[in-house]
Coordinates of C-alpha atoms in Angstrom, one line a residue:
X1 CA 3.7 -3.3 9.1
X2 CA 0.3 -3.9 7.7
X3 CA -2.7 -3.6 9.4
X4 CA -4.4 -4.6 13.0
X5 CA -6.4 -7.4 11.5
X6 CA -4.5 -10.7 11.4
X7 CA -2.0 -10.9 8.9
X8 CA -2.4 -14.7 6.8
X9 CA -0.7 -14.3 4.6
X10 CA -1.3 -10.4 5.0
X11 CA -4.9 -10.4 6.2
X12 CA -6.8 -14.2 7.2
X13 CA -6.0 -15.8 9.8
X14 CA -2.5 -15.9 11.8
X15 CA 0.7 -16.6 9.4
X16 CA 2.5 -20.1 10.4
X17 CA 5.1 -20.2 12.5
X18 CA 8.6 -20.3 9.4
X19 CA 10.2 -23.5 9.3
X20 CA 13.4 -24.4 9.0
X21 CA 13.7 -24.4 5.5
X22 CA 11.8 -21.0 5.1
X23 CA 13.6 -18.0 4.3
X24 CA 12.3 -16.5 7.9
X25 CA 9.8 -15.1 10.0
X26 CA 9.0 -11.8 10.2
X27 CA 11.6 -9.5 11.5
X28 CA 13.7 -12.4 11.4
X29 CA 15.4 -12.4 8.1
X30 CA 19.1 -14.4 7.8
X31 CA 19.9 -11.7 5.9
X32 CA 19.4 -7.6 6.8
X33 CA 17.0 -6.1 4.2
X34 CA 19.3 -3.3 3.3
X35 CA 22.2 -6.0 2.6
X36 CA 19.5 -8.3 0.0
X37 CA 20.1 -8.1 -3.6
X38 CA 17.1 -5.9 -4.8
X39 CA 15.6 -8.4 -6.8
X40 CA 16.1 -10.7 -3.3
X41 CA 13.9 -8.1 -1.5
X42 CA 11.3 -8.4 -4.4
X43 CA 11.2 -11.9 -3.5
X44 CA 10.8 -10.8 0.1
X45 CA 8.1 -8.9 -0.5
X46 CA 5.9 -11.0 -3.1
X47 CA 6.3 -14.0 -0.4
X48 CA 3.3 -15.3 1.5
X49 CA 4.4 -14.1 4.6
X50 CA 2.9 -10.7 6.7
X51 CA 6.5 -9.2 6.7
X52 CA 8.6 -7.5 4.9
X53 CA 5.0 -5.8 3.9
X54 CA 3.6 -2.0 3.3
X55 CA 5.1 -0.2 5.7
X56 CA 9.0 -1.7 4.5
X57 CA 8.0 -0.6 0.8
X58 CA 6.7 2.9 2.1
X59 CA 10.5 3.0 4.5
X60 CA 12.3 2.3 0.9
X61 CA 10.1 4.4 -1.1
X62 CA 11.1 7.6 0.9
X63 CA 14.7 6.5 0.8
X64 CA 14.7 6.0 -2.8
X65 CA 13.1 9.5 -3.3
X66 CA 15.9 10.9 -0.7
X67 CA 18.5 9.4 -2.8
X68 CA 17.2 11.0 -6.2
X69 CA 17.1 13.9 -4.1
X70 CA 20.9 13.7 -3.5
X71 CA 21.5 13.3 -7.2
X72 CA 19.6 15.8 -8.2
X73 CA 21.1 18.2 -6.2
X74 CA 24.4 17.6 -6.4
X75 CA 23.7 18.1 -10.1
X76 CA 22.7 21.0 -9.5
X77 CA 25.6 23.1 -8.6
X78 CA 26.1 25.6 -10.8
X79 CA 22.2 26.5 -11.1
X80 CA 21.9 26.4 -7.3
X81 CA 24.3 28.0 -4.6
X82 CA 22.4 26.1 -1.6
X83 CA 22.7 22.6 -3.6
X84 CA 25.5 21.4 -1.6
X85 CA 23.4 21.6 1.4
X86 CA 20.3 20.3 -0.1
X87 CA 22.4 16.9 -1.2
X88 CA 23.6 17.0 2.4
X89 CA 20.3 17.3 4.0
X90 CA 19.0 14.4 1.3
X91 CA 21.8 12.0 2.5
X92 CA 21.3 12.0 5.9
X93 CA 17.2 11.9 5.4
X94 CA 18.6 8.5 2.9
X95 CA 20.8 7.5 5.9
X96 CA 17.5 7.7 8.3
X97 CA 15.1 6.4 5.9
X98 CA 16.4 3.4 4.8
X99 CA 17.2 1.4 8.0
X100 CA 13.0 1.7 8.6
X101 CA 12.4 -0.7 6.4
X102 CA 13.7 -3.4 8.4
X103 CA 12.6 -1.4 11.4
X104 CA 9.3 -1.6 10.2
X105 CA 9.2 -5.6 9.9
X106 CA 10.9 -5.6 13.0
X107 CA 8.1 -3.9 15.6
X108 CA 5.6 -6.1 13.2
X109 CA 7.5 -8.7 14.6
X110 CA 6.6 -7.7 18.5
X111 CA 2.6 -7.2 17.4
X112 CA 2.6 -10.4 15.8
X113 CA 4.3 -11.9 19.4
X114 CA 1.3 -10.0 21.6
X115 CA -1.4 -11.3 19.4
X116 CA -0.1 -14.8 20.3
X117 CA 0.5 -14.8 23.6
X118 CA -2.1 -15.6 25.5
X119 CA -3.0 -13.6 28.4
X120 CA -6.6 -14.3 29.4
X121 CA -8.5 -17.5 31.0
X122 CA -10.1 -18.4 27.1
X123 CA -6.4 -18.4 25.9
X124 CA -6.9 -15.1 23.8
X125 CA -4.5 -12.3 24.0
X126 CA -5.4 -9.6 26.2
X127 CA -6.4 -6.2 23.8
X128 CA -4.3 -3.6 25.9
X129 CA -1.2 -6.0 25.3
X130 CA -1.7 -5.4 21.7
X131 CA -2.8 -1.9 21.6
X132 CA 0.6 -1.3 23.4
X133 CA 2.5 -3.3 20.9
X134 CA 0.7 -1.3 17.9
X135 CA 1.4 1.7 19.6
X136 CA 5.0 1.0 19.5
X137 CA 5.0 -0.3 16.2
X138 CA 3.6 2.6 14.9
X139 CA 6.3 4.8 15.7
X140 CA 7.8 3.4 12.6
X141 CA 5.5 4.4 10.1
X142 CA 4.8 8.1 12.0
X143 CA 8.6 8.3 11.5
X144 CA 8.5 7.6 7.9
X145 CA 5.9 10.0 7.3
X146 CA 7.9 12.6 8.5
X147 CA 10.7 12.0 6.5
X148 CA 8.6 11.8 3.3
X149 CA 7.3 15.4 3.7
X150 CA 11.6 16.7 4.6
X151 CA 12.2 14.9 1.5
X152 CA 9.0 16.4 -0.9
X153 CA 9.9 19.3 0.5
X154 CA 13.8 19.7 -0.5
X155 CA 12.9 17.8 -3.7
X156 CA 10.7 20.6 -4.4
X157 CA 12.9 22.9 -3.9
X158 CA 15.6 21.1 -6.3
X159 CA 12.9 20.8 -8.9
X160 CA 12.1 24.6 -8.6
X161 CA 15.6 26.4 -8.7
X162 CA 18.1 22.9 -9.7
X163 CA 19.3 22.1 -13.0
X164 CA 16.9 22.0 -15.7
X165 CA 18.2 18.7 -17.2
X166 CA 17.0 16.8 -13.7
X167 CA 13.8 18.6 -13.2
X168 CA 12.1 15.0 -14.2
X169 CA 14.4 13.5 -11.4
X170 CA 13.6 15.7 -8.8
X171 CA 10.1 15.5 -9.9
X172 CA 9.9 11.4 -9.0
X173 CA 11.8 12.2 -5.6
X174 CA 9.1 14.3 -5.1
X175 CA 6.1 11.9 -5.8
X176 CA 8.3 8.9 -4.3
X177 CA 8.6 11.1 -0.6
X178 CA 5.1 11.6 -0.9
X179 CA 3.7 8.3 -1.7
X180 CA 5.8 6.9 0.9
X181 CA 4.2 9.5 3.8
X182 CA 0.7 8.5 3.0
X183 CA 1.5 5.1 2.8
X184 CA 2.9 4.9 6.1
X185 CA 0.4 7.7 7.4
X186 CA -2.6 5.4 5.9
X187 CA -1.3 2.0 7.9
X188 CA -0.7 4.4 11.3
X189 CA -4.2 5.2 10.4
X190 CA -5.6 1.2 10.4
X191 CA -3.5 0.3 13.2
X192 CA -4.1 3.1 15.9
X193 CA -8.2 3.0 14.7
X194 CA -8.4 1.0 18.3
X195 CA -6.9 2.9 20.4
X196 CA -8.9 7.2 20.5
X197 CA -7.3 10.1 21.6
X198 CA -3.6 8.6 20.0
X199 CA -2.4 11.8 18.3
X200 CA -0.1 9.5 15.5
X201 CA -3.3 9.2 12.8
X202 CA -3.8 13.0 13.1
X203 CA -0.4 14.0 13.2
X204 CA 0.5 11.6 10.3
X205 CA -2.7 12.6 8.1
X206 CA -1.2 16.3 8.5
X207 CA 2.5 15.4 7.2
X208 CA 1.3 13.2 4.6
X209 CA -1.0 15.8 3.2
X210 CA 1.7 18.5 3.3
X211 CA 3.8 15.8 1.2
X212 CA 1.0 15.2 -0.8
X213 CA 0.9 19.4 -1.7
X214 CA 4.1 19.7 -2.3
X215 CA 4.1 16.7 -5.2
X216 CA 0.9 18.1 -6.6
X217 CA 2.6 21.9 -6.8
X218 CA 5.6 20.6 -8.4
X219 CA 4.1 18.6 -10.8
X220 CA 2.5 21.8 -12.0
X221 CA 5.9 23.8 -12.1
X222 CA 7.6 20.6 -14.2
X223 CA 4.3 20.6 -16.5
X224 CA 3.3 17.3 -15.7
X225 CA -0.6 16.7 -15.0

């Protein structure tokens, strides 16, 4: 998801409808994003088209950051008696995380519908049908946030007491989880700005920041500035 204003191809003006011999609308791909090729979902993403867009790479970015996360941890065995557990945990944040990204395009799919149906005598869409559809699209991003600060935060944890020889590993998971949660908290952000007294911004400001701390603190353990 990308922001309120009307995505053409991410921001001016509404995006044509895909023809035939597109690759798809949004939400629509022939093939599932988790199935593509990565270099296919590259392609995806560079296209001038509003989705697969930020909120997809921030989805992908936590689960990459879960999956180094798993790595690390199971690498960490002999230096770490709760690794098992960790690599656990990071799995099933990785089995969460990565289906959002498609989720993501997905609800863009439904704002993108409420923007062009019409629903008032000038033929404009009415701004309550919208707000409701960024509402609910929203829940994506607010759901990503959270699992970028779980994953910063048992990255950390790797990075602190794991083996040594993957501190650098669990480092990136850690900046990865946390890039992701302020992406995603950023666009809840632009897309609730309509709509006061929504608790998402707020609530995904706070995770992100958290996320944020946690990438910041163990980039000072691991010596990096």
């Amino acid at each position: 998801m990308t922001g309120p204003g009307e995505p053409g191809p991410r921001q001016d003006g509404e995006p044509a409808a895909a023809k035939p011999d597109e690759p798809h609308g949004p939400g629509t791909a022939r093939t599932r994003y988790l199935d593509m090729r990565v270099g296919e979902f590259l392609d995806e993403l560079a296209a001038a088209q509003p989705a697969p867009g930020g909120g997809s790479a921030a989805a992908l970015a936590v689960a990459l950051a879960a999956a180094l996360c798993a790595m690390t941890a199971e690498l960490s065995v002999r230096h770490l008696a709760q690794a098992p557990g960790l690599a656990a945990q990071a799995r099933e944040l990785l089995r969460r995380a990565a289906p959002l990204a498609q989720a993501d395009a997905d609800s863009y799919g439904g704002v993108l519908a409420a923007r062009r149906a019409p629903g008032q005598p000038d033929g404009r869409p009415r701004a309550e049908q919208v707000s409701a559809a960024l509402a609910r699209a929203c829940e994506v991003p607010l759901e990503v946030a959270e699992l970028g600060d779980r994953v910063a935060a048992l990255a950390a944890d790797v990075a602190k007491r794991g083996n040594p020889a993957v501190r650098g590993d669990a480092l990136a998971a850690t900046q990865l989880a946390a890039a992701g949660a302020q992406t995603a908290a950023a666009l809840v952000q632009i897309n609730l700005a309509g709509i006061p007294g929504d608790p998402g911004p707020a609530r995904a400001a706070h995770l992100a920041a958290h996320a944020a701390d946690l990438a910041v603190q163990t980039a000072r353990l691991t010596g990096s500035p």
